[in-house]
XYZ file of N, CA and C in Angstrom:
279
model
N -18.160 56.643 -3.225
C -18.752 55.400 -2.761
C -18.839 54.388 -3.906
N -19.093 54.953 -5.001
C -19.140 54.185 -6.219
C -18.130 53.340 -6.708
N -16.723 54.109 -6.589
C -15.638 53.732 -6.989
C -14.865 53.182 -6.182
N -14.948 52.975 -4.503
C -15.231 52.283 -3.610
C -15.429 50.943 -3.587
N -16.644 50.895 -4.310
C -17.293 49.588 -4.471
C -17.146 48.834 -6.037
N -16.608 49.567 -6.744
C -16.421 48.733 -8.100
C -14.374 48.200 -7.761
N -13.744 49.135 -6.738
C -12.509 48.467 -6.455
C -12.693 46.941 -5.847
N -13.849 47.527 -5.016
C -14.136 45.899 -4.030
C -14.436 44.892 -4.840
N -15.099 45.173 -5.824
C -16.046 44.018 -6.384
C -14.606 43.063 -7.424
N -13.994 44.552 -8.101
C -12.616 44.049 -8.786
C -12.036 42.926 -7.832
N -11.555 43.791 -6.643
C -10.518 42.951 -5.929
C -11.243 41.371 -5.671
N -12.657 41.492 -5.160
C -13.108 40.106 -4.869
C -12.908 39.468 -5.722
N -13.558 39.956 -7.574
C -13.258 39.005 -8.760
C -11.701 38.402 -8.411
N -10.768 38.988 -8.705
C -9.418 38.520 -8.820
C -9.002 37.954 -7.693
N -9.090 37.843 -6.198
C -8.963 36.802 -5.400
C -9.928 35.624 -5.192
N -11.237 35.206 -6.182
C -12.027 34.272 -6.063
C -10.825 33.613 -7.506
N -10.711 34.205 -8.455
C -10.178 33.472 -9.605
C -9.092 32.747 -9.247
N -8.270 33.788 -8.331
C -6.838 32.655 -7.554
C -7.021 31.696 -6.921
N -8.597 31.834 -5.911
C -9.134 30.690 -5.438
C -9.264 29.311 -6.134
N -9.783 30.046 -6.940
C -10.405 28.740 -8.195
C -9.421 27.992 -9.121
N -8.810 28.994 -9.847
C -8.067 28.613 -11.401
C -6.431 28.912 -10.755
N -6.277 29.583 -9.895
C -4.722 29.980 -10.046
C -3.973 29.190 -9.506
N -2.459 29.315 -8.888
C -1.570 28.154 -8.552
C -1.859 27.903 -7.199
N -1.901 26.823 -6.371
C -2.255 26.296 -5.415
C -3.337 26.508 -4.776
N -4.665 26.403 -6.290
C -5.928 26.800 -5.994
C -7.297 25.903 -5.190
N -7.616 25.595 -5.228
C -8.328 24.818 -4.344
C -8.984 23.614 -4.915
N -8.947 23.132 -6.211
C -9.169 22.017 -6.874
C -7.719 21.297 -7.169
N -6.609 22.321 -6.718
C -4.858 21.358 -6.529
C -4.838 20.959 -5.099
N -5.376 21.776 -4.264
C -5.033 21.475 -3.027
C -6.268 20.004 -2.452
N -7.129 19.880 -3.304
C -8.078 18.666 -2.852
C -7.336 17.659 -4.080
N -6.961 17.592 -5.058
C -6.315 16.638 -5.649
C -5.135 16.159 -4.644
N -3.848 17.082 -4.556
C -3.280 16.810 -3.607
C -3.880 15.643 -1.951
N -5.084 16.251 -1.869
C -5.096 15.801 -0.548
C -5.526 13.959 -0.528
N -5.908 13.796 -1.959
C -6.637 12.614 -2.539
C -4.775 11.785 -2.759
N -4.139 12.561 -3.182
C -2.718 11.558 -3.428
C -2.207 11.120 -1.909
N -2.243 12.003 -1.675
C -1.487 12.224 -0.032
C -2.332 10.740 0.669
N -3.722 10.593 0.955
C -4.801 9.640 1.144
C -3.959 8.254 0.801
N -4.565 8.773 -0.898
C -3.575 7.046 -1.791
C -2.294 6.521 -1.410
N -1.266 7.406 -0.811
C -0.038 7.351 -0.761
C -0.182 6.670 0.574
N -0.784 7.353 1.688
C -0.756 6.430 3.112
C -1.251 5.152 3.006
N -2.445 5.092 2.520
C -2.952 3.762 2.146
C -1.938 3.026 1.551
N -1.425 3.104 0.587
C -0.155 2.308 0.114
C 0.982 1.634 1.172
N 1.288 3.200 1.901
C 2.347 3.066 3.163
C 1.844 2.098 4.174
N 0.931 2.123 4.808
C -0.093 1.073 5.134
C 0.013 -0.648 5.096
N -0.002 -0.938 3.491
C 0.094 -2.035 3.150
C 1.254 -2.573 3.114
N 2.515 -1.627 2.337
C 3.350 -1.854 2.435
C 4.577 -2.551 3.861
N 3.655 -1.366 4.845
C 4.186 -2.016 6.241
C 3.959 -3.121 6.856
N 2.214 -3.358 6.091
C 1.583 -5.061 6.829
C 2.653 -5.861 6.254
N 2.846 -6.025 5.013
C 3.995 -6.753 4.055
C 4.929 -6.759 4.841
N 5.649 -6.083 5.333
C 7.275 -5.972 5.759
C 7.557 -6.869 7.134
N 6.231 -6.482 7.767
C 5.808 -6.897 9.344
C 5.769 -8.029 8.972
N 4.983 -8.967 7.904
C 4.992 -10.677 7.748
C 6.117 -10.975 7.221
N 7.102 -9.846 6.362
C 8.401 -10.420 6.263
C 9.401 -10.579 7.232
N 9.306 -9.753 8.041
C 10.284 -9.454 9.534
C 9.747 -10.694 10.353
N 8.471 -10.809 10.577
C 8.325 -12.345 11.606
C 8.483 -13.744 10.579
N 8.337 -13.812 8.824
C 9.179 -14.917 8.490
C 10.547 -15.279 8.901
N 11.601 -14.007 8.911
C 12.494 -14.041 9.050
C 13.333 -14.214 10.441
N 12.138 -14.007 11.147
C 12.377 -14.073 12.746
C 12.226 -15.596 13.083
N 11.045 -16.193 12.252
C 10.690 -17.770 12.743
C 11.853 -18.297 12.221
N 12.556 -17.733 10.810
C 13.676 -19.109 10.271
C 14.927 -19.272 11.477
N 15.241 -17.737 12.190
C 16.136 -17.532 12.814
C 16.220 -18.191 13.676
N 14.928 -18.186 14.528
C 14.867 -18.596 15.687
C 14.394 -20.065 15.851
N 13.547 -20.719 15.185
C 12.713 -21.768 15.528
C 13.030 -22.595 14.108
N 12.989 -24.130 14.328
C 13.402 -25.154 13.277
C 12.322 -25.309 12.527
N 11.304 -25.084 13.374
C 9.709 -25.939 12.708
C 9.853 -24.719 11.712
N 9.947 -23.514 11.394
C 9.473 -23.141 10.086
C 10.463 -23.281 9.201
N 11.981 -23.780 9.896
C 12.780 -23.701 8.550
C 12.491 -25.195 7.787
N 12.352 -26.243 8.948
C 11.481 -27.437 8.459
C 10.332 -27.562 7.292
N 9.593 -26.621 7.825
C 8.850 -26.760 6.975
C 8.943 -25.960 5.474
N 9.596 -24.951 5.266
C 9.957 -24.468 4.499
C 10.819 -25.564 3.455
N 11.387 -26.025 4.213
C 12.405 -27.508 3.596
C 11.291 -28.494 2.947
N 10.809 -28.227 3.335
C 9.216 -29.846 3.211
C 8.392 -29.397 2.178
N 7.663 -28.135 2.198
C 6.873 -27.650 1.122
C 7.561 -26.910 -0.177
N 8.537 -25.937 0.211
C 8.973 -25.368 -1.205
C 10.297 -26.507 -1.760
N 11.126 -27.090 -0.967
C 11.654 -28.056 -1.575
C 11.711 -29.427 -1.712
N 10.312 -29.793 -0.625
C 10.476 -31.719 -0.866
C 11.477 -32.385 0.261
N 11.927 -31.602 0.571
C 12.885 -32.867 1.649
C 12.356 -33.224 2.610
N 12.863 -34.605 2.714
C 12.310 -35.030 3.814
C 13.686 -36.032 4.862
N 12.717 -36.561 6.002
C 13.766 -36.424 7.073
C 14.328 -38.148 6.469
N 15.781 -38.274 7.338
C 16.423 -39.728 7.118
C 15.412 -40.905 7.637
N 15.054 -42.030 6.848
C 14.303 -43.214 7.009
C 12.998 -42.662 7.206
N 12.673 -41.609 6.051
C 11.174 -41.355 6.086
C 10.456 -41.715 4.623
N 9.823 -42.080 4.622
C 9.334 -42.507 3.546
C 8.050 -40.900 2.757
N 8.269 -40.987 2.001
C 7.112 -39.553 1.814
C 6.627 -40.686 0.015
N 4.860 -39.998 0.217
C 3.884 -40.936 -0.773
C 3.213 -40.120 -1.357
N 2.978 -40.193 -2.518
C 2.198 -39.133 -3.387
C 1.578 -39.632 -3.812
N 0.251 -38.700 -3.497
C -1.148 -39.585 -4.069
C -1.658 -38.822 -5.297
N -1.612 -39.788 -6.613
C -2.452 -38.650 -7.404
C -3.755 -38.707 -7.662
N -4.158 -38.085 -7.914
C -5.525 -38.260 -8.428
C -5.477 -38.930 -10.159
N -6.637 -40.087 -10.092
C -6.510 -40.522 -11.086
C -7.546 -39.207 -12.333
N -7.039 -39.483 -13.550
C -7.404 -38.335 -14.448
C -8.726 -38.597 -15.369
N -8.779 -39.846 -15.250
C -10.166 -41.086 -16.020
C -10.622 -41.464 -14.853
N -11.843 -40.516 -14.490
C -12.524 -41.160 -12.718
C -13.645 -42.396 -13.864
């Protein structure tokens, strides 16, 4: 019974230590589960991003008003016999 129970106690030591310290022990498998987390979250954002790039690319295709305006704000053009006025602010109020 003795020797019984000092096998058991062995065997428990050495499968709590694999638990703990050994390879795919249970402080890898909660790190892991923390990347895995970070990584969707990333995937996540990444997709909101793609989704506002796919409907930019859908408005230039399809519709004038955003390629218009795209024309108007990132490059300044403007339409024939339009006059465009820039107001600055004076720098000595």
């Amino acid at each position: 019974m003795r020797v019984t129970l000092v096998v058991l106690l062995a065997l428990f030591l050495a499968l709590q230590y694999r638990l703990w310290f050994g390879k795919n022990s249970l402080p890898d498998y909660w790190r892991l589960q923390q990347e895995v987390s970070n990584q969707k979250a990333t995937n996540e954002n990444l997709e909101r991003r793609n989704q506002l790039i796919y409907a930019d690319i859908e408005d230039l295709r399809e519709g004038e008003d955003a390629l218009e305006e795209r024309a108007r704000n990132e490059l300044g053009m403007v339409k024939k016999d339009e006059v465009f006025f820039r107001l600055v602010p004076d720098r000595n109020p």
